[in-house]
Coordinates of C-alpha atoms and ligand atoms in Angstrom, one line a residue:
M1 CA 87.7 150.8 99.8
P2 CA 86.1 148.9 96.9
I3 CA 85.6 151.0 93.8
A4 CA 81.9 151.4 93.0
E5 CA 80.5 149.7 89.9
T6 CA 79.1 152.2 87.4
R7 CA 78.1 150.2 84.4
N8 CA 76.2 147.1 83.3
T9 CA 78.1 144.6 81.2
N10 CA 77.6 145.2 77.5
P11 CA 77.9 141.8 75.6
K12 CA 79.7 143.5 72.7
N13 CA 82.6 144.2 75.0
L14 CA 83.1 140.6 76.1
I15 CA 86.3 138.9 75.1
P16 CA 85.9 135.2 74.6
G17 CA 88.5 133.0 76.4
A18 CA 89.1 129.3 76.3
T19 CA 87.1 128.9 79.6
G20 CA 84.4 131.5 78.9
D21 CA 83.9 135.2 78.5
W22 CA 86.0 138.0 80.1
E23 CA 85.5 141.7 80.6
V24 CA 88.3 144.2 80.5
V25 CA 88.3 147.2 82.9
I26 CA 90.3 150.3 82.2
G27 CA 91.1 153.5 84.1
M28 CA 93.6 156.2 83.0
E29 CA 95.9 158.7 84.5
V30 CA 96.5 161.3 81.7
H31 CA 99.2 163.9 81.9
A32 CA 98.6 167.1 79.9
Q33 CA 101.1 169.8 79.8
V34 CA 99.5 173.1 80.7
A35 CA 99.5 175.8 78.0
S36 CA 101.4 178.5 79.8
K37 CA 104.4 180.6 78.8
A38 CA 106.1 180.1 82.2
K39 CA 106.6 177.1 84.4
L40 CA 104.5 176.1 87.4
F41 CA 106.6 177.7 90.1
S42 CA 109.2 179.8 88.2
G43 CA 109.4 182.4 85.4
A44 CA 111.5 180.2 83.1
P45 CA 109.9 179.7 79.6
T46 CA 108.2 176.5 78.6
D47 CA 109.1 176.5 74.9
F48 CA 111.6 173.9 73.9
G49 CA 113.3 175.2 70.9
G50 CA 116.5 176.0 72.8
A51 CA 119.6 174.0 73.7
P52 CA 119.6 171.7 76.7
N53 CA 119.4 173.6 80.0
D54 CA 118.6 176.9 78.2
H55 CA 115.3 177.3 80.0
V56 CA 116.2 176.6 83.6
S57 CA 115.8 179.1 86.5
L58 CA 117.5 178.7 89.9
V59 CA 114.2 177.3 91.2
D60 CA 114.0 174.6 88.5
A61 CA 117.6 173.6 89.2
A62 CA 116.7 173.4 92.9
M63 CA 119.5 175.7 94.1
P64 CA 119.6 175.9 97.9
G65 CA 117.3 178.6 99.4
M66 CA 115.2 179.0 96.2
L67 CA 111.4 179.2 96.8
P68 CA 108.6 178.3 94.5
V69 CA 106.0 181.0 93.5
I70 CA 102.8 179.7 92.0
N71 CA 102.0 180.8 88.5
E72 CA 98.4 182.0 88.5
E73 CA 98.0 181.2 84.8
C74 CA 98.5 177.5 85.5
V75 CA 95.8 177.6 88.2
R76 CA 93.5 179.4 85.9
Q77 CA 94.0 176.8 83.2
A78 CA 93.5 173.9 85.6
I79 CA 90.2 175.4 86.8
R80 CA 89.1 176.0 83.2
T81 CA 89.9 172.4 82.4
G82 CA 87.9 171.3 85.4
L83 CA 84.9 173.3 84.2
G84 CA 85.3 171.8 80.8
L85 CA 85.2 168.3 82.4
K86 CA 82.0 169.3 84.2
A87 CA 83.9 168.8 87.4
E88 CA 83.7 170.0 91.0
I89 CA 86.2 172.9 91.5
N90 CA 87.9 172.8 94.9
R91 CA 88.3 176.4 96.2
H92 CA 90.9 175.2 98.7
S93 CA 93.6 172.8 97.5
V94 CA 97.1 171.9 98.7
F95 CA 100.5 171.2 97.1
A96 CA 102.3 168.3 98.5
R97 CA 105.9 166.9 98.1
K98 CA 106.1 163.5 96.5
N99 CA 109.5 162.3 97.5
Y100 CA 111.7 160.1 95.2
F101 CA 115.3 160.2 94.1
Y102 CA 116.1 160.4 90.5
P103 CA 118.9 162.4 88.7
D104 CA 116.4 164.3 86.6
L105 CA 114.6 165.5 89.7
P106 CA 117.0 168.0 91.3
Q107 CA 114.7 168.9 94.2
G108 CA 114.6 165.2 95.3
Y109 CA 110.8 165.5 95.3
Q110 CA 108.1 166.5 92.8
I111 CA 105.6 169.2 93.9
S112 CA 102.2 167.7 93.2
Q113 CA 98.8 167.5 94.8
Y114 CA 97.7 164.5 96.9
D115 CA 94.6 164.3 99.0
Q116 CA 93.4 167.9 98.2
P117 CA 93.5 168.4 94.4
I118 CA 92.3 171.5 92.7
V119 CA 89.6 169.7 90.8
G120 CA 87.3 166.8 92.0
E121 CA 84.8 164.5 90.3
G122 CA 83.7 165.2 86.7
T123 CA 82.5 163.5 83.5
V124 CA 83.7 163.0 80.0
V125 CA 81.1 161.7 77.5
V126 CA 82.4 159.5 74.7
E127 CA 80.7 158.0 71.7
V128 CA 81.5 154.5 70.5
P129 CA 79.8 152.3 67.9
D130 CA 77.5 149.7 69.4
A131 CA 76.8 146.2 68.0
N132 CA 74.5 147.7 65.3
G133 CA 77.0 150.3 64.2
D134 CA 74.9 153.1 65.9
M135 CA 76.7 155.5 68.2
E136 CA 76.4 154.7 71.9
E137 CA 77.1 157.3 74.5
V138 CA 79.4 156.2 77.4
R139 CA 79.8 158.5 80.4
V140 CA 83.3 158.2 81.9
G141 CA 83.8 159.4 85.4
V142 CA 86.7 161.8 86.2
E143 CA 88.1 161.1 89.6
R144 CA 90.2 164.2 90.0
L145 CA 92.5 166.6 88.2
H146 CA 95.6 167.9 90.0
L147 CA 98.6 170.2 89.1
E148 CA 102.1 169.0 89.4
Q149 CA 105.6 169.6 88.1
D150 CA 107.2 167.8 85.2
A151 CA 110.7 166.3 85.7
G152 CA 113.8 166.9 83.6
K153 CA 115.3 164.4 81.2
S154 CA 118.3 162.1 81.5
L155 CA 120.3 161.7 78.3
H156 CA 122.2 158.5 78.0
D157 CA 123.1 158.6 74.4
Q158 CA 125.4 161.6 74.2
H159 CA 128.6 160.1 75.4
P160 CA 130.0 156.5 75.8
S161 CA 130.6 156.7 79.5
M162 CA 128.6 159.6 80.8
S163 CA 125.0 160.6 81.2
F164 CA 123.7 164.1 81.0
V165 CA 120.6 165.8 82.4
D166 CA 118.5 168.4 80.6
L167 CA 116.3 170.4 83.0
N168 CA 114.3 172.3 80.4
R169 CA 111.2 170.4 81.2
S170 CA 111.9 170.5 85.0
G171 CA 109.1 172.4 86.6
V172 CA 106.8 172.7 83.6
A173 CA 103.2 172.5 84.7
L174 CA 101.3 169.3 84.1
M175 CA 97.6 168.5 84.8
E176 CA 97.1 164.9 85.8
I177 CA 93.6 163.9 85.0
V178 CA 92.5 160.6 86.6
S179 CA 89.6 158.7 85.2
K180 CA 87.4 156.2 87.2
P181 CA 87.7 152.6 86.0
D182 CA 84.7 153.1 83.7
L183 CA 86.2 152.1 80.4
R184 CA 85.4 148.6 79.1
S185 CA 87.2 148.1 75.7
A186 CA 90.2 149.3 73.7
D187 CA 87.8 151.3 71.5
E188 CA 86.4 153.1 74.6
A189 CA 89.9 153.8 75.8
K190 CA 90.8 155.3 72.5
A191 CA 87.6 157.3 72.3
F192 CA 88.2 158.6 75.9
L193 CA 91.7 159.8 75.0
T194 CA 90.5 161.3 71.8
K195 CA 87.7 163.2 73.5
L196 CA 89.9 164.4 76.3
R197 CA 92.3 165.7 73.7
T198 CA 89.5 167.5 71.9
I199 CA 88.2 169.1 75.0
L200 CA 91.7 170.3 76.1
R201 CA 92.3 171.8 72.6
Y202 CA 88.9 173.5 72.6
L203 CA 89.7 175.1 75.9
G204 CA 93.2 175.9 74.9
T205 CA 94.5 174.7 78.2
S206 CA 96.9 172.2 76.6
D207 CA 98.3 171.7 73.1
A208 CA 97.5 168.1 73.9
D209 CA 99.9 166.9 71.2
M210 CA 100.8 163.3 71.9
E211 CA 103.6 163.3 69.3
K212 CA 105.3 166.1 71.1
G213 CA 104.8 164.4 74.5
N214 CA 102.6 167.0 76.0
L215 CA 99.8 164.5 76.4
R216 CA 100.7 161.0 77.8
A217 CA 98.6 158.3 79.4
D218 CA 99.2 155.7 82.1
I219 CA 96.7 153.0 81.4
N220 CA 95.4 150.7 84.2
V221 CA 94.1 147.4 82.9
S222 CA 92.4 144.5 84.7
V223 CA 90.1 141.7 83.6
R224 CA 87.3 139.8 85.3
R225 CA 84.4 137.5 84.7
P226 CA 81.2 139.6 83.9
G227 CA 79.5 140.5 87.2
E228 CA 82.5 139.7 89.4
P229 CA 84.4 142.3 91.4
F230 CA 87.3 144.2 89.7
G231 CA 90.4 142.1 89.2
T232 CA 94.0 143.1 90.0
R233 CA 95.3 145.7 87.7
C234 CA 98.5 146.4 85.9
E235 CA 99.5 150.0 84.9
I236 CA 101.0 150.6 81.5
K237 CA 103.2 153.7 81.7
N238 CA 103.6 156.7 79.4
V239 CA 101.6 155.6 76.3
N240 CA 102.1 158.4 73.8
S241 CA 99.7 157.7 70.9
I242 CA 96.0 156.8 70.7
R243 CA 96.6 153.9 68.5
F244 CA 99.2 152.5 70.9
A245 CA 96.7 152.9 73.7
G246 CA 94.3 150.6 71.9
Q247 CA 97.0 148.1 71.2
A248 CA 98.3 148.2 74.7
V249 CA 94.9 147.5 76.2
E250 CA 94.2 144.6 73.8
H251 CA 97.6 143.0 74.4
E252 CA 97.5 143.5 78.2
A253 CA 93.9 142.1 78.4
R254 CA 94.9 139.0 76.4
R255 CA 98.1 138.5 78.5
Q256 CA 96.1 138.7 81.8
I257 CA 93.3 136.3 80.5
A258 CA 96.0 133.8 79.4
I259 CA 97.5 133.8 82.9
L260 CA 94.1 133.5 84.7
E261 CA 92.9 130.7 82.4
D262 CA 96.1 128.9 83.1
G263 CA 95.3 129.0 86.9
G264 CA 97.7 131.8 87.6
A265 CA 97.2 135.1 89.4
I266 CA 97.9 138.7 88.2
E267 CA 100.6 140.5 90.1
Q268 CA 100.0 144.2 90.4
E269 CA 102.9 145.9 88.5
T270 CA 103.9 148.7 86.3
R271 CA 104.5 147.7 82.6
L272 CA 105.8 149.4 79.5
F273 CA 104.2 149.1 76.0
D274 CA 106.7 148.3 73.3
P275 CA 105.1 149.6 70.0
G276 CA 107.6 147.7 67.9
R277 CA 106.6 144.3 69.3
G278 CA 103.0 145.4 70.1
E279 CA 103.3 144.0 73.7
T280 CA 103.7 145.1 77.2
R281 CA 106.6 144.1 79.5
S282 CA 107.2 144.4 83.2
M283 CA 109.0 147.5 84.5
R284 CA 108.6 147.2 88.2
S285 CA 106.5 145.1 90.6
K286 CA 104.4 146.3 93.5
E287 CA 107.2 145.4 95.9
E288 CA 109.6 147.7 94.2
A289 CA 107.0 150.5 94.2
H290 CA 108.1 153.8 95.7
D291 CA 107.0 155.0 99.1
Y292 CA 106.5 158.7 98.2
R293 CA 106.2 160.0 101.8
Y294 CA 103.8 162.7 100.7
F295 CA 103.5 165.8 102.9
P296 CA 102.1 169.3 102.4
D297 CA 104.8 171.5 100.9
P298 CA 105.8 174.0 103.6
D299 CA 107.1 176.5 101.0
L300 CA 103.6 176.9 99.5
L301 CA 100.4 178.2 100.9
P302 CA 97.2 176.4 100.0
V303 CA 95.6 177.6 96.7
E304 CA 92.5 179.5 97.4
F305 CA 90.1 181.6 95.3
D306 CA 86.5 182.7 95.6
E307 CA 83.4 181.6 93.7
A308 CA 83.4 184.8 91.6
Y309 CA 86.8 183.9 90.2
V310 CA 85.4 180.5 89.1
E311 CA 82.2 181.9 87.7
A312 CA 84.2 184.5 85.6
L313 CA 86.2 181.6 84.2
R314 CA 83.0 179.6 83.5
E315 CA 81.5 182.6 81.7
G316 CA 84.6 182.8 79.5
L317 CA 84.6 179.2 78.4
P318 CA 84.2 178.5 74.6
E319 CA 81.3 176.3 73.4
L320 CA 82.5 172.8 74.0
P321 CA 82.3 169.8 71.6
D322 CA 79.2 168.2 73.2
D323 CA 77.2 171.4 73.1
K324 CA 78.4 172.2 69.6
R325 CA 77.4 168.7 68.4
V326 CA 73.8 169.2 69.7
R327 CA 73.7 172.7 68.1
F328 CA 74.9 171.5 64.7
Q329 CA 72.2 168.8 64.7
S330 CA 69.4 171.3 65.6
E331 CA 70.6 174.4 63.8
Y332 CA 71.9 172.8 60.5
G333 CA 69.9 169.5 60.5
L334 CA 73.0 167.4 60.5
S335 CA 73.2 163.7 61.5
A336 CA 74.8 162.8 64.7
Y337 CA 77.6 161.2 62.7
D338 CA 78.4 164.3 60.6
S339 CA 78.2 166.5 63.7
D340 CA 80.7 164.3 65.4
V341 CA 83.2 164.4 62.6
L342 CA 82.9 168.2 62.4
V343 CA 83.2 169.0 66.1
A344 CA 86.1 166.7 66.7
D345 CA 88.4 169.6 65.7
R346 CA 87.5 173.2 66.6
A347 CA 89.1 174.5 63.5
I348 CA 87.1 172.2 61.3
A349 CA 83.9 173.1 63.1
N350 CA 84.6 176.8 62.5
F351 CA 85.4 176.2 58.9
F352 CA 82.1 174.3 58.5
E353 CA 80.2 177.2 60.0
G354 CA 82.0 179.6 57.7
V355 CA 80.6 177.6 54.7
A356 CA 77.2 176.8 56.2
H357 CA 76.3 180.3 57.3
G358 CA 73.3 181.4 55.3
R359 CA 73.4 178.2 53.2
D360 CA 72.1 174.7 53.2
G361 CA 73.8 173.1 56.3
K362 CA 73.6 169.5 55.0
Q363 CA 75.1 170.4 51.6
A364 CA 77.9 172.4 53.4
A365 CA 78.6 169.4 55.7
N366 CA 78.8 167.0 52.7
W367 CA 81.3 169.2 50.9
V368 CA 83.4 169.8 54.0
I369 CA 83.4 166.1 55.1
N370 CA 83.5 164.2 51.8
E371 CA 85.3 166.6 49.5
L372 CA 87.5 168.8 51.6
L373 CA 88.5 166.6 54.5
G374 CA 88.9 163.7 52.1
A375 CA 91.3 165.7 49.9
L376 CA 93.2 167.2 52.9
N377 CA 93.6 163.7 54.3
R378 CA 95.0 162.4 51.1
A379 CA 97.4 165.3 51.0
D380 CA 98.2 164.9 54.7
K381 CA 97.3 168.5 55.4
S382 CA 95.5 170.0 58.3
I383 CA 92.4 172.3 57.9
E384 CA 94.6 175.3 58.8
A385 CA 96.7 174.5 55.6
S386 CA 93.6 174.1 53.4
P387 CA 94.2 175.6 50.0
V388 CA 90.5 176.4 49.8
S389 CA 89.0 178.9 52.3
A390 CA 85.6 178.6 53.9
H391 CA 84.6 181.7 52.0
Q392 CA 85.7 180.2 48.7
L393 CA 83.9 176.9 49.3
G394 CA 80.8 178.8 50.2
A395 CA 81.1 180.8 46.9
L396 CA 81.4 177.6 45.0
L397 CA 78.2 176.2 46.5
D398 CA 76.4 179.5 45.6
L399 CA 77.5 179.0 42.0
Q400 CA 76.1 175.5 42.0
N401 CA 72.9 176.4 43.8
D402 CA 72.0 179.4 41.6
G403 CA 72.5 177.3 38.5
T404 CA 75.6 179.0 37.2
I405 CA 77.4 175.6 37.1
S406 CA 76.3 172.0 37.4
G407 CA 77.1 169.7 40.3
K408 CA 79.6 167.9 38.1
I409 CA 81.4 171.1 37.1
A410 CA 81.4 172.2 40.8
K411 CA 83.5 169.2 41.6
E412 CA 85.9 170.0 38.8
V413 CA 86.2 173.6 39.9
F414 CA 86.8 172.4 43.4
D415 CA 89.7 170.2 42.2
I416 CA 91.2 173.2 40.4
M417 CA 90.8 175.3 43.6
L418 CA 92.6 172.5 45.6
Q419 CA 95.4 172.3 43.0
D420 CA 96.0 175.9 42.0
G421 CA 94.0 178.0 44.5
G422 CA 91.8 180.8 43.3
D423 CA 88.2 182.0 43.6
P424 CA 85.6 179.7 42.0
G425 CA 83.9 182.7 40.2
D426 CA 87.2 183.5 38.4
I427 CA 87.9 179.9 37.5
V428 CA 84.4 179.4 36.0
E429 CA 84.8 182.6 34.1
A430 CA 88.3 182.0 32.8
R431 CA 87.6 178.4 31.7
G432 CA 84.2 179.1 30.3
L433 CA 82.5 176.5 32.6
K434 CA 79.1 178.2 32.9
Q435 CA 76.2 175.9 32.7
V436 CA 74.3 176.0 29.4
T437 CA 70.7 176.7 30.1
D438 CA 69.9 178.3 26.8
T439 CA 67.2 176.2 25.2
G440 CA 68.4 176.7 21.7
A441 CA 71.9 175.4 22.5
I442 CA 70.5 172.4 24.4
E443 CA 68.1 171.6 21.6
A444 CA 71.0 171.6 19.1
L445 CA 72.9 169.1 21.3
V446 CA 69.9 166.9 21.8
D447 CA 69.1 166.8 18.1
Q448 CA 72.7 165.9 17.4
V449 CA 72.8 163.0 19.9
L450 CA 69.3 161.7 18.8
G451 CA 70.4 161.9 15.1
D452 CA 73.6 160.0 15.8
N453 CA 71.7 157.3 17.7
A454 CA 68.5 156.9 15.7
E455 CA 68.0 153.2 16.4
K456 CA 68.4 153.7 20.2
A457 CA 66.0 156.7 20.0
T458 CA 63.3 154.5 18.5
Q459 CA 63.8 151.9 21.2
A460 CA 63.7 154.6 23.9
K461 CA 60.2 155.6 22.9
E462 CA 59.1 152.2 24.1
K463 CA 61.6 152.0 27.0
P464 CA 61.7 155.5 28.6
A465 CA 64.3 154.2 31.2
M466 CA 66.8 154.6 28.3
I467 CA 66.4 158.4 28.6
G468 CA 69.2 158.3 31.3
W469 CA 71.6 157.1 28.7
F470 CA 70.7 159.9 26.4
V471 CA 71.1 162.5 29.2
G472 CA 74.6 161.1 29.7
Q473 CA 75.5 161.5 26.0
V474 CA 74.2 165.0 25.8
M475 CA 76.0 166.0 29.0
K476 CA 79.2 164.5 27.5
A477 CA 78.6 166.4 24.3
S478 CA 78.3 169.6 26.3
Q479 CA 81.5 168.8 28.3
G480 CA 79.3 168.7 31.4
K481 CA 78.0 172.2 31.0
A482 CA 74.4 171.5 29.9
N483 CA 71.8 171.8 32.6
P484 CA 70.8 168.2 33.2
Q485 CA 67.2 169.0 34.1
A486 CA 66.8 171.0 30.9
V487 CA 68.4 168.2 28.9
N488 CA 66.1 165.6 30.4
A489 CA 63.0 167.7 29.7
M490 CA 64.1 168.4 26.2
L491 CA 64.7 164.7 25.5
K492 CA 61.3 163.6 26.8
E493 CA 59.7 166.2 24.7
K494 CA 61.5 165.1 21.6
L495 CA 60.9 161.4 22.2
G496 CA 57.3 162.0 23.2
V497 CA 57.6 160.1 26.5
E498 CA 56.5 161.1 30.0
Ligands
ADP501 P1 96.2 154.5 93.3 O1 95.6 154.9 94.6 O2 97.1 153.3 93.4 O3 96.8 155.6 92.5 P2 93.6 154.6 92.2 O4 92.5 154.0 92.8 O5 93.8 156.1 92.4 O6 95.0 153.9 92.5 O7 93.5 154.4 90.6 C1 94.5 154.8 89.7 C2 93.9 154.5 88.3 O8 93.7 153.1 88.2 C3 92.6 155.2 88.1 O9 92.6 155.7 86.8 C4 91.6 154.1 88.3 O10 90.4 154.3 87.4 C5 92.3 152.9 87.8 N1 91.9 151.6 88.4 C6 91.7 151.4 89.7 N2 91.4 150.1 89.9 C7 91.4 149.5 88.7 C8 91.1 148.2 88.2 N3 90.8 147.2 89.0 N4 91.2 147.9 86.9 C9 91.5 148.9 86.0 N5 91.8 150.2 86.4 C10 91.7 150.5 87.7
MG502 MG1 95.6 157.4 92.8

């Protein structure tokens, strides 16, 4: 059945070839490990601190006569994820055996879902910069989400002549999330993975940590002339970083374009991305593809639940990034861009709200994004490891806003907080950083600076623009503590300019 076209061609996505423009088409199958203490069909733990084969039950080792028992927590997490993807929840779904032989798969089949998955069609909204640098919303269709078991791991590097198998992963619950072929560029592919990861983390249904391998993507790539039907695709297996996903798409699109422009044809095949070389290479062709002989697993009943169960889960969902983004714009007056940055990570969004509560939202966003996130980035620290708490940053803004310290001193105090920790009030007190608003003290400084620069002062009476220079000198003389508005007013008065 031909796949329905969902999008108009956007010129910015076209890739120029030697014989004209090409469009890349991408669809993804993303595997996310379910956040659950126990495996999908056994009580064995899912944490991987232990030695090889420490977390393996008789079910995971596929001992004869063992029977799988569904873990309700995994079902719950799959439904919650489906709701977060605005998807159809199927109240009747079926586990199927996907048969293949591999040493790290002791059952000889993987228990997965085939034609009756637990979650049907949904949508992920991603934002990508358009030709003008504005953010463009792209709606990416979700085809389905199903539950399945992970396999074990073969170890070939432990012994010169033997291979070993570690079954700790065997039977761990995965959610496979399949997108429609709605993505049209490497940037969109990266934005999709990023957004999916954010949603999973907001929901707490997967740690979605690509470095730890609990979020991996199989990326399907084809190219075509704009307006033509979809081309033959290649599938790039197990991409484990967002940056690699972008590189893999770009390389694969160029590879396919070169073949087609040379008069060749694309063979449907499975490829691997080699991050070292930045290229994809063939793993197996369509002819070598497995025949999985799917059939419903006779050891498991269909998964069924009622509408009330789904509704209760829907009620309990946290606010998701798209909703938070809209709320941040209306409640705090933030730009779309600032809202995007803040909601990309739930902990950052919470931190921001801790600072913004009862204060100027834009000012809070500027400090969190430009000062705090900038500093954390440079120190390679997460928001959880921030040396400055939301409460402390809020207190710093209060000191600036009530005139206790100047904006410049606020930055200095913030640097001290980052370095040494501590409350801004204490730092200001201990270091004598309070702003000088006392007119007498300011007048003395102004007189001193005017006296030291008598010639410039005469010129400034004719050229009031020079006042700025004098304000700078007085601020310097006060070590940044004078109130700049008061200095400015005093200078104008003394020089007799408006
Ligand atoms: P299969 O039945 O072989 O698993 P599907 O139709 O389910 O194939 O698609 C698998 C993945 O490949 C999906 O993510 C889908 O979006 C993507 N896909 C399908 N056709 C194309 C294509 N021509 N180009 C790029 N991606 C595609
Ligand atoms: Mg499929």
